[in-house]
Tab-separated table of C-alpha atoms in Angstrom:
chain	number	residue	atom	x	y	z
S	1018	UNK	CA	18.765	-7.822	15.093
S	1019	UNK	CA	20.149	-4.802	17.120
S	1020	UNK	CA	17.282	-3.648	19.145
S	1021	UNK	CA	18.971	-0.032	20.503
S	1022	UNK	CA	21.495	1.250	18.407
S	1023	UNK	CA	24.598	4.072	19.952
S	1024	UNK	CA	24.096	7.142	18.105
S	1025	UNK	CA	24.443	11.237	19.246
S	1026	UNK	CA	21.235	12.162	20.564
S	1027	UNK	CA	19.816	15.706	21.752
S	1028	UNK	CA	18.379	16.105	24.822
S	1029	UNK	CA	15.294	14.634	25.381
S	1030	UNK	CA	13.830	18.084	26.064
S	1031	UNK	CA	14.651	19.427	22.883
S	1032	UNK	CA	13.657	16.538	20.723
S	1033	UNK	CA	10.502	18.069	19.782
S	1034	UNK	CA	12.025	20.442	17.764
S	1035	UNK	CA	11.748	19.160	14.055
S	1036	UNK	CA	15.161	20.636	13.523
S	1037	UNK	CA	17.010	18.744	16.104
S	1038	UNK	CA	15.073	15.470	15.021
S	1039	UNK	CA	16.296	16.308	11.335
S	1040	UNK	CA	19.604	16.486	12.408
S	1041	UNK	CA	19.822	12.979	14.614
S	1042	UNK	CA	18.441	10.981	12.175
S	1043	UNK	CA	15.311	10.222	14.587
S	1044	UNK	CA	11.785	10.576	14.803
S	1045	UNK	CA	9.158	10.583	17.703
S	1046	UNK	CA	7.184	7.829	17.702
S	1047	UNK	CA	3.764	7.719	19.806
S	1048	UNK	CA	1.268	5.196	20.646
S	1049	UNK	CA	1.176	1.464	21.282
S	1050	UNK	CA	0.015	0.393	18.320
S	1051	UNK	CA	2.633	2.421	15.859
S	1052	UNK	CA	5.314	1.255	18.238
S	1053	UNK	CA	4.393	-2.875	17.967
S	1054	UNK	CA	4.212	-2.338	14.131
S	1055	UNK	CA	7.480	-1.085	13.888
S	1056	UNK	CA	9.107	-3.688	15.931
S	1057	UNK	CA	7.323	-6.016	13.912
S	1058	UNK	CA	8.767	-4.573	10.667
S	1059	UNK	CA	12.299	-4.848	12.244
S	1060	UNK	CA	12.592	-0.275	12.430
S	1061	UNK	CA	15.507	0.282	14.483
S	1062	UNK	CA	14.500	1.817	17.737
S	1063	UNK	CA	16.846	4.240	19.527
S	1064	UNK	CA	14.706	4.324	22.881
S	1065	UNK	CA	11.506	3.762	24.866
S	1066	UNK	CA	10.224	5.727	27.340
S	1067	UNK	CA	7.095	5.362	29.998
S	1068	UNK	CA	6.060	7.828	32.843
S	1069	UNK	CA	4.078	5.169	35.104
S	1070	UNK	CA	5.711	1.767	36.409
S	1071	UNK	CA	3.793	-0.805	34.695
S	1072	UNK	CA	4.401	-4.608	33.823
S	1073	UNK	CA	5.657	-4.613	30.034
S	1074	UNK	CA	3.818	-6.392	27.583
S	1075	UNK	CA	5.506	-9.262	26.024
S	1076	UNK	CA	5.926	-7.501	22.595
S	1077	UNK	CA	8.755	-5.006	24.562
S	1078	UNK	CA	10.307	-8.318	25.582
S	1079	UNK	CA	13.700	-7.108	23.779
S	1080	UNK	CA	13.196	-3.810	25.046
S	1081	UNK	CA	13.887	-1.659	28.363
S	1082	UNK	CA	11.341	1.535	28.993
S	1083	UNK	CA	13.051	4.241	30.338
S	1084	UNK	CA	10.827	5.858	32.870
S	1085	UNK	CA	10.887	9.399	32.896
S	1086	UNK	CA	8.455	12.134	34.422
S	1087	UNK	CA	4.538	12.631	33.457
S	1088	UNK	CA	6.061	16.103	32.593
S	1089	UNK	CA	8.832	15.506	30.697
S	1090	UNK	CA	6.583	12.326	29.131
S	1091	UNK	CA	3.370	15.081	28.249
S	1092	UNK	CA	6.062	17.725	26.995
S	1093	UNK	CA	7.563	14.940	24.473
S	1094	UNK	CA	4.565	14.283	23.389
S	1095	UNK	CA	3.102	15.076	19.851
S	1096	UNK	CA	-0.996	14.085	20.685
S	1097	UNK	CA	-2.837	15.645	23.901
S	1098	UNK	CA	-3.997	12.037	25.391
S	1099	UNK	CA	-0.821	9.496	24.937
S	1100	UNK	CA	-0.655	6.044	25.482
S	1101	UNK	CA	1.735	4.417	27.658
S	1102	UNK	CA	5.276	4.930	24.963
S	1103	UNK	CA	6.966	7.626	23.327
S	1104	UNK	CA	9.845	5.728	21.632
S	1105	UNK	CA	12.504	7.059	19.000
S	1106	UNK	CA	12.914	5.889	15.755
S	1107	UNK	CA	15.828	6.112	13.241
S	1108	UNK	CA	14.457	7.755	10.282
S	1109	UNK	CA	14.868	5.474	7.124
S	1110	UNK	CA	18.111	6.420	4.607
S	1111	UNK	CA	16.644	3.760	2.203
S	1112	UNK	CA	17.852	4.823	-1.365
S	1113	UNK	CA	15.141	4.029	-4.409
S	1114	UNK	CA	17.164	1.776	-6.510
S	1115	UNK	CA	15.938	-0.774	-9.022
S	1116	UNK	CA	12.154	-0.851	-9.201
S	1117	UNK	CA	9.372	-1.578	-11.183
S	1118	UNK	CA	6.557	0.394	-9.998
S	1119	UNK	CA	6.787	4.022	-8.138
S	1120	UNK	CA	4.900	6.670	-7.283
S	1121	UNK	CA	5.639	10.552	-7.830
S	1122	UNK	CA	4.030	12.603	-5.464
S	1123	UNK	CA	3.761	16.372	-6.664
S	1124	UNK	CA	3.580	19.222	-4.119
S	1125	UNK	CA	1.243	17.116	-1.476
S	1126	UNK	CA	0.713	19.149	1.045
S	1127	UNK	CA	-1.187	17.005	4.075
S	1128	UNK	CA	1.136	14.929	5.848
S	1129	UNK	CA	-2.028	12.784	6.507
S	1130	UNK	CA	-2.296	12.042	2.890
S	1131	UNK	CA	0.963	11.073	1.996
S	1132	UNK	CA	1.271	8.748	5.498
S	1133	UNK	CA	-1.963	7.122	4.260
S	1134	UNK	CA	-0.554	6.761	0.566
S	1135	UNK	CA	2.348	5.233	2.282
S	1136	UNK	CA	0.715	2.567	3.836
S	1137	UNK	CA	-1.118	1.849	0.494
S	1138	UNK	CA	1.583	1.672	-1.645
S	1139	UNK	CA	3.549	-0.458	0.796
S	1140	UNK	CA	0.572	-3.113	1.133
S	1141	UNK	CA	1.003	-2.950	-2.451
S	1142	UNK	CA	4.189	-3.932	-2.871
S	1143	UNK	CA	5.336	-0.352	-4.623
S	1144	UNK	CA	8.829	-0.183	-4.685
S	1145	UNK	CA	8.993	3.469	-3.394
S	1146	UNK	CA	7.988	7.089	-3.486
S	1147	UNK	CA	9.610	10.370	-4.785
S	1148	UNK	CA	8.415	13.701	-3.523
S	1149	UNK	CA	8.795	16.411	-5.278
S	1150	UNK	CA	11.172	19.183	-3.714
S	1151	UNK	CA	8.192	21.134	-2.183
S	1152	UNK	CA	6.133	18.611	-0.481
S	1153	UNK	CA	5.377	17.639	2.679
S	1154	UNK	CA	8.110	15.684	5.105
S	1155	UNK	CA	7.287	12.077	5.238
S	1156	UNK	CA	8.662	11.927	9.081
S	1157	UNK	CA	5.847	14.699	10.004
S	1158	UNK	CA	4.321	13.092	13.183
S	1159	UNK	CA	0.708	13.207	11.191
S	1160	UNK	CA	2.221	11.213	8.103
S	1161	UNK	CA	4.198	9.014	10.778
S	1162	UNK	CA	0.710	8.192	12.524
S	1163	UNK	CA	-1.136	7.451	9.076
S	1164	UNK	CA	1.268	5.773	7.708
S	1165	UNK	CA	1.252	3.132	10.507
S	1166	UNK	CA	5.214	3.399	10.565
S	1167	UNK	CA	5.312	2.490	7.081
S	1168	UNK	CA	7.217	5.441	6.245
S	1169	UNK	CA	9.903	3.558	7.868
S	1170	UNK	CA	9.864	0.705	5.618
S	1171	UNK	CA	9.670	2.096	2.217
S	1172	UNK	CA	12.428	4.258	0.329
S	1173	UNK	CA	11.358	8.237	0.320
S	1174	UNK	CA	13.441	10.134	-1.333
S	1175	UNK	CA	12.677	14.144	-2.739
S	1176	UNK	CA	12.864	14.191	-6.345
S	1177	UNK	CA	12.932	16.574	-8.563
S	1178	UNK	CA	11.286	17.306	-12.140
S	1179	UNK	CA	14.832	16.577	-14.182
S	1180	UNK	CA	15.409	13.505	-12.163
S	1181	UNK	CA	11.545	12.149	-12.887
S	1182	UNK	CA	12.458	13.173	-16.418
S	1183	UNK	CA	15.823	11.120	-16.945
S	1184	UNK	CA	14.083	7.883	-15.767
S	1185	UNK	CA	13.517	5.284	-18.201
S	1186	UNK	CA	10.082	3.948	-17.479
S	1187	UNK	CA	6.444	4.580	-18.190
S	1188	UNK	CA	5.219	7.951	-16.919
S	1189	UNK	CA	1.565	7.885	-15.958
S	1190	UNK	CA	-0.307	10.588	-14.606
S	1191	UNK	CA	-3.600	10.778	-13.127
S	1192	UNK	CA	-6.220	13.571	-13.629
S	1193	UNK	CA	-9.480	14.613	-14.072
S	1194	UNK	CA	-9.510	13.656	-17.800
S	1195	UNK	CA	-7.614	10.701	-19.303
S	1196	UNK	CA	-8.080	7.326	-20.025
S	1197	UNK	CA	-10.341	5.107	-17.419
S	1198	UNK	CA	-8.836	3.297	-15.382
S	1199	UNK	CA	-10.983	0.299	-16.264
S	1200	UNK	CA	-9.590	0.565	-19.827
S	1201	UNK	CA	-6.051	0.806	-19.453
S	1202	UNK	CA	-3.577	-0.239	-22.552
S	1203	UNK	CA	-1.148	-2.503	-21.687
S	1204	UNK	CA	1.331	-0.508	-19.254
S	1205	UNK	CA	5.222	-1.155	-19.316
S	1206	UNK	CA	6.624	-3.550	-16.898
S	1207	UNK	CA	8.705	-0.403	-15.424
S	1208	UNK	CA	6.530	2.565	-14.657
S	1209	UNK	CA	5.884	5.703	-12.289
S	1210	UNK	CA	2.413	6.512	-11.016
S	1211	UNK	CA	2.121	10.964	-10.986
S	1212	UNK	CA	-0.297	11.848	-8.667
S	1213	UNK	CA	-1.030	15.830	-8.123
S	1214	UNK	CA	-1.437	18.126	-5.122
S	1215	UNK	CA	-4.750	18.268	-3.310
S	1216	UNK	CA	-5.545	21.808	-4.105
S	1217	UNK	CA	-4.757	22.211	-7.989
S	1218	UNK	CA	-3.622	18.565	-9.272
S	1219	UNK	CA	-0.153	18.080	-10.865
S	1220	UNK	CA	2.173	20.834	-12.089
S	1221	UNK	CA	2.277	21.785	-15.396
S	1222	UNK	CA	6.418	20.505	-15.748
S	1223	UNK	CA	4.871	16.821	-14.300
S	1224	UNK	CA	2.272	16.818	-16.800
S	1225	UNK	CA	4.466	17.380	-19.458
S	1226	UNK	CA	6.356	14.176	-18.601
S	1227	UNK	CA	3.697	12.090	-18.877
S	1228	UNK	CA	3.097	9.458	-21.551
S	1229	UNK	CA	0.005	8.599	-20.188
S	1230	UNK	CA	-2.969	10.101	-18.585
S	1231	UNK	CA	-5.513	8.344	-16.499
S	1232	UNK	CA	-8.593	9.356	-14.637
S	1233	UNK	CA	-11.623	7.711	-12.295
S	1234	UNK	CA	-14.933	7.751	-13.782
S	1235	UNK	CA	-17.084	9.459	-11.278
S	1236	UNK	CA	-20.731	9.992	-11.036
S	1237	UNK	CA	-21.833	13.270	-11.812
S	1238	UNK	CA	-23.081	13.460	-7.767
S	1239	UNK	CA	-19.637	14.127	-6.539
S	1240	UNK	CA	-16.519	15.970	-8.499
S	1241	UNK	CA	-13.201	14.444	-7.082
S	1242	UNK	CA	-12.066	12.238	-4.429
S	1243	UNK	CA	-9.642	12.205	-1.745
S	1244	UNK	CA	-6.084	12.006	-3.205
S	1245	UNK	CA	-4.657	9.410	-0.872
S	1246	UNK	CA	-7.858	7.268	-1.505
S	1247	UNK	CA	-7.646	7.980	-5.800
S	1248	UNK	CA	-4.141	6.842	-5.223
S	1249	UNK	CA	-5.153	3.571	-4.253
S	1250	UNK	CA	-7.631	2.770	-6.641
S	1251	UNK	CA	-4.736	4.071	-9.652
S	1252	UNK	CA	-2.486	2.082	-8.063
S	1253	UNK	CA	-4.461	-1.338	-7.901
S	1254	UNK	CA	-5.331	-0.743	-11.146
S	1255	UNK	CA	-1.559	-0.690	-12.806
């Protein structure tokens, strides 16, 4: 596997402009942890960068830190204690293609949401997500972070309402009414989970889509849950 790959990059200064990172295909990447993960899962990396001399650990083997300035290093930065690497990431292209289960996110808003759906769905072996045109950018260094890099591994693609429309598979939406999830018909081998925005829940032109409508039984001491943690439970249930 290419480790660094040759492409047109800004400067490094103006990298943390979403704009510029939009337009090179990259993303900032922060954090020890977030950076091994990605290796692991084969992400091509662009570059590394440190701002102390330090021995490597073994993971970076394949690697070369750039050492730059503690300035330069803190300016770059997207958190207000990094670790020891700030690397850049080429943003995934990965088109949705044949699949059997998806999910549909509709207007999310938190970036911390849909990074921790991310992660779900790919521990869950989802095939990918569609966004709907006015939600939240899946490279957003919050989503990034949640996600675990995961973002990176799964096709993410913005969707909209005639393209959810024209697919030919089972459209299920969850809500706060609908069928419980513990007594689900039997579901189509091909299907697309809907799950709504934080604030209000799907939009009305997702709702009309949907063949079927699920829900969470809850006890009467609490109202809702979290979306990104009533995603998970839908989606280990179909």
């Amino acid at each position: 596997m290419t480790k660094f790959e040759n492409s047109p990059m800004p400067k490094l200064t103006d990298l943390k402009k979403k704009r510029n990172q939009i337009d090179a295909g990259c993303a900032i990447i922060e954090g020890d942890r977030l950076l091994r993960q990605l290796i692991a899962n084969n992400v091509p990396i662009l570059d590394i960068f440190c701002w102390q001399e330090q021995t490597h650990p073994s993971w970076l083997s394949d690697f070369r830190p750039k050492l730059i300035s503690k300035k330069k290093f803190s300016a770059l930065a997207q958190t207000k204690t990094p670790q020891n690497y700030i690397a850049i990431a080429k943003r995934s292209t990965a088109k949705i293609g044949d699949y059997q289960t998806l999910l549909y996110l509709d207007k999310i808003a938190d970036p911390g949401n849909l990074g921790t759906i991310a992660r779900t769905a790919l521990a869950l072996g989802v095939d990918g997500i569609a966004l709907s045109p006015d939600s939240c950018d899946a490279f957003n260094p919050k989503a990034i972070r949640s996600s675990l890099g995961a973002v990176f591994s799964l096709p993410i693609e913005t969707k909209n309402y005639q393209w959810l429309k024209e697919q030919k598979a089972q459209k299920i939406l969850a809500d706060l009414c609908g069928t419980s999830i513990y007594r689900l018909p039997p579901l189509q081998k091909k299907k697309i989970l809907i799950m709504g925005s934080e604030a209000s829940g799907a939009s009305k032109e997702a709702k009309s889509l949907a063949e079927l409508t699920i829900t969470i039984p809850l006890t009467s001491k609490m109202e809702s849950l979290n979306l990104a943690i009533a995603t998970g439970i839908c989606l280990s249930h179909i």
